[in-house]
Amino acid sequence: MPELTVALVGNPNSGKTTLFNALTGARLAVGNWPGVTVERKAGRLKTARDVILQDLPGTYSLSPYSSEELVTRDFLLQERPEKVINVVDATNLERNLYLTLQVMEAGRPLVIALNMMDVLAKQQNRQINLKKLGYALQVPVIGISALRKTNLDTLVATAQQPGAGQYPYPEYDPRVESAISMIAAQLTAYPEADRRWYAIKLFERDTQVQAQVTLTPQQQADIEQTITTAEHLFADASDSIIVNARYDFIARVIAMSVIDQGDFVESVSDRIDRVVTNRWLALPIFAAVMWAVYYVSIQTVGTLGSDWLNDTVFGAWLPDAATHVLNAWAVAPWLQSLIVDGLIGGIGAILGFLPQIMMLFLCLGVLEDCGYMARIAFVMDRLFHRFNLSGKAFIPMLIATGCGVPGIMATRTIESSRDRRMSIMLTTFMPCSAKLTVIALVAGTFFPHQSWVAPSAYFISILAVVCSGIYLKKTRLFAGPPAPFVMELPAYHLPKAANLARSVWQRAAAFVHKAGTIIFLSCVALWFLANFNWRLQMVPQNQSLLRTLGSLLAPLFIPLGFGDWRATVATVAGLIAKENCVGTMRIAFGPGNFGDALRATYAPMAGYAFLVFNLLCAPCFASIGTMYKEFGDGKWTWYAVGYQTGVAYLLAVIVYQASQLIAGTLTLWGGGFLLVALALIGYGLLVKRERHDAPVLA
Ligand code: GDP
């Protein structure tokens, strides 16, 4: 049977990923914000293996302002899928149809999947007449719910019908149409079916298309003449003329097919939004919610599971059982130490935090799936805008609370390359799941009864982002107005257990997998370094190679309160994977009660400074590699890593030395460090600088 390629396009948040998963049985992450689908993914339909479904990044338009839009547009035009399914959010019809029209301009056969019909059914104030909508657009419209999997068979059957989805081009204002056809008449070198699309793009003065199309100087002059005439006629720029023409068309379609009963009836979502996005209440509510999430997962409920794993399973059962068996087999002492102290100790110290991590992702999953996190991006936009940043930058950061790598990749939704570079630099300030182990270790060991510690890590990250934004926007590398941020606010709905279970499971599986691979290898290497000297003799930890190496760098961290070889090597090993900060400490302290050893070595605020430094400093190599890929440039990568480490250092100095000041134990040189750090940060934030528009490091 010949294969059929069906492309899936739609606005971010229209439910594309949910539909893709439902039709193909894949398990891509579902998210409530744009940027979740950053790359193309393909899969075969569960019910018809000859149909290949190509998921394209979510976009609002096909103008090439962002990488998403380009990927989607190039796919439609160059790969020419046999069918396109356009996922349209029925609760946001006007806005979604804007993309639909552009897809129709590209001329590929189209079927509209009108999604979220379950939500629409509950909204008493609005009905969509699907037949009339289909008639107005001249394309098949199938009402579905991707989430509840309703009517998906009809959708697939319609997409499979040969010949279905052909339509006449949407016709715009006659004056626009005549300009378009005059331009199209110059494009004789192109197949007839494509001329209209190229003509519209030339009319819009789309620079990409201008560069692609070969025209004689005479043709160029004629086209320019047509465009300027239209611009005079409409007293508007040509690209706005097209935008308006599309919206006029949409208004006609809506008038024909949508019945609004009492536009003024406020839905439940609107009422909730009035409170949670309120100008004054939004941020305090967000702070309270995140405080509760971190407190519950890291310092209360999640801790019960972690304490049991740490104290009982990895602290007693496993090492005791292993020692027993290894003794019975008369295994060499060095191998026993490797297995018990290196592997069970090192990996166990990390895996012990799994319940806390799962609890955190469950809470974040609920917030995301019910629609609250989408509101936060919107609220953050309001805050960020004041500092000349775009709320778009916040979405990668939300994603980075799972892992920095997809977070950095999600910056691709940001059109302006300056804002995008800045977001790449700032995204990994967020606490990812690996850094949670450090947060949980410090909170649990030094501050078991202080509820502010774990949540404070999240707020320090946000503070670092906002302050960096203020500072960087003043430098000539990043100056410039922020990009506008448009985002759908989906109606609130109850989170779905399957979505939650999937997201928690994926995070947990990734965490355990990492513990079994990269962390396993790190633990073997670190155990070796922590138990042998230069002459390869087995020695106590404090005579080991690791101590020698750590002692070389340790003085750097004295102003931060943890200038000790163990915390130093832990920080360096954190570059391989942040979980190593915990595993390395465990191995470096050797057998015995880990918590007691930590408390005996570091003051609580030194522990907290360790947390702040490792939260903000250079991320792990995987994230640095992704930064390099996304910057496409080593110079920028070095710059970013240097900046992050610098910020981490200054903040950790301030945290530690300020605590010394408060306790009345500030030394002279400590005070010097504190003053210098405060002065540098104050200078970055307060000094006004001249704006330059051209980036120098481009
Ligand atoms: P994408 O950005 O277009 O890929 O959208 P997603 O598939 O990530 O969906 C965005 C949100 O809408 C998720 O929270 C989904 O659970 C939810 N969603 C998707 N389809 C439906 C639907 O048909 N009904 C309801 N109620 N929610 C849906």
XYZ file of C-alpha atoms and ligand atoms in Angstrom, residues 10-19 29-34 36-37 55 58 87 115-119 144-148 368-370 490 493 496 499, ligand 1:
66
model
C -1.473 24.050 14.837
C -0.976 26.868 17.297
C 1.035 26.135 20.410
C -1.314 24.682 23.003
C -3.948 23.610 20.516
C -3.467 19.989 21.625
C -1.225 18.856 18.767
C 1.036 16.743 20.920
C -1.929 15.152 22.661
C -3.421 14.263 19.281
C 5.723 15.310 26.614
C 2.493 17.279 26.683
C 2.885 20.831 27.890
C 0.699 23.767 28.520
C 2.945 26.316 26.865
C 4.516 26.956 23.514
C 7.198 21.931 23.944
C 7.490 20.618 20.388
C 4.271 16.522 13.980
C 3.431 24.785 17.118
C -5.426 21.234 14.936
C -10.079 20.180 19.108
C -11.195 20.743 22.712
C -14.813 20.097 21.831
C -15.218 18.716 25.357
C -14.276 22.090 26.816
C -12.667 16.070 18.241
C -11.279 15.905 21.730
C -7.683 14.753 21.598
C -7.653 14.356 25.345
C -10.772 12.207 25.553
C 1.030 22.651 34.404
C -1.772 20.383 33.311
C -4.558 22.356 34.936
C -6.321 27.622 27.912
C -9.364 21.883 33.573
C -5.505 14.063 33.872
C -0.644 12.857 31.893
P 0.425 21.450 21.816
O 1.201 22.617 22.379
O -0.421 21.880 20.691
O 1.258 20.262 21.507
O -0.629 21.069 22.959
P -0.616 19.867 23.998
O -0.946 18.595 23.333
O 0.645 19.941 24.791
O -1.899 20.272 24.867
C -1.983 21.456 25.630
C -2.907 21.215 26.813
O -4.245 21.035 26.362
C -2.558 19.975 27.621
O -2.734 20.282 28.984
C -3.563 18.938 27.162
O -3.855 17.995 28.169
C -4.772 19.816 26.851
N -5.642 19.243 25.806
C -5.268 18.810 24.581
N -6.343 18.377 23.887
C -7.425 18.535 24.684
C -8.825 18.273 24.536
O -9.314 17.798 23.529
N -9.610 18.596 25.608
C -9.116 19.123 26.752
N -9.948 19.382 27.744
N -7.815 19.394 26.912
C -6.967 19.102 25.907
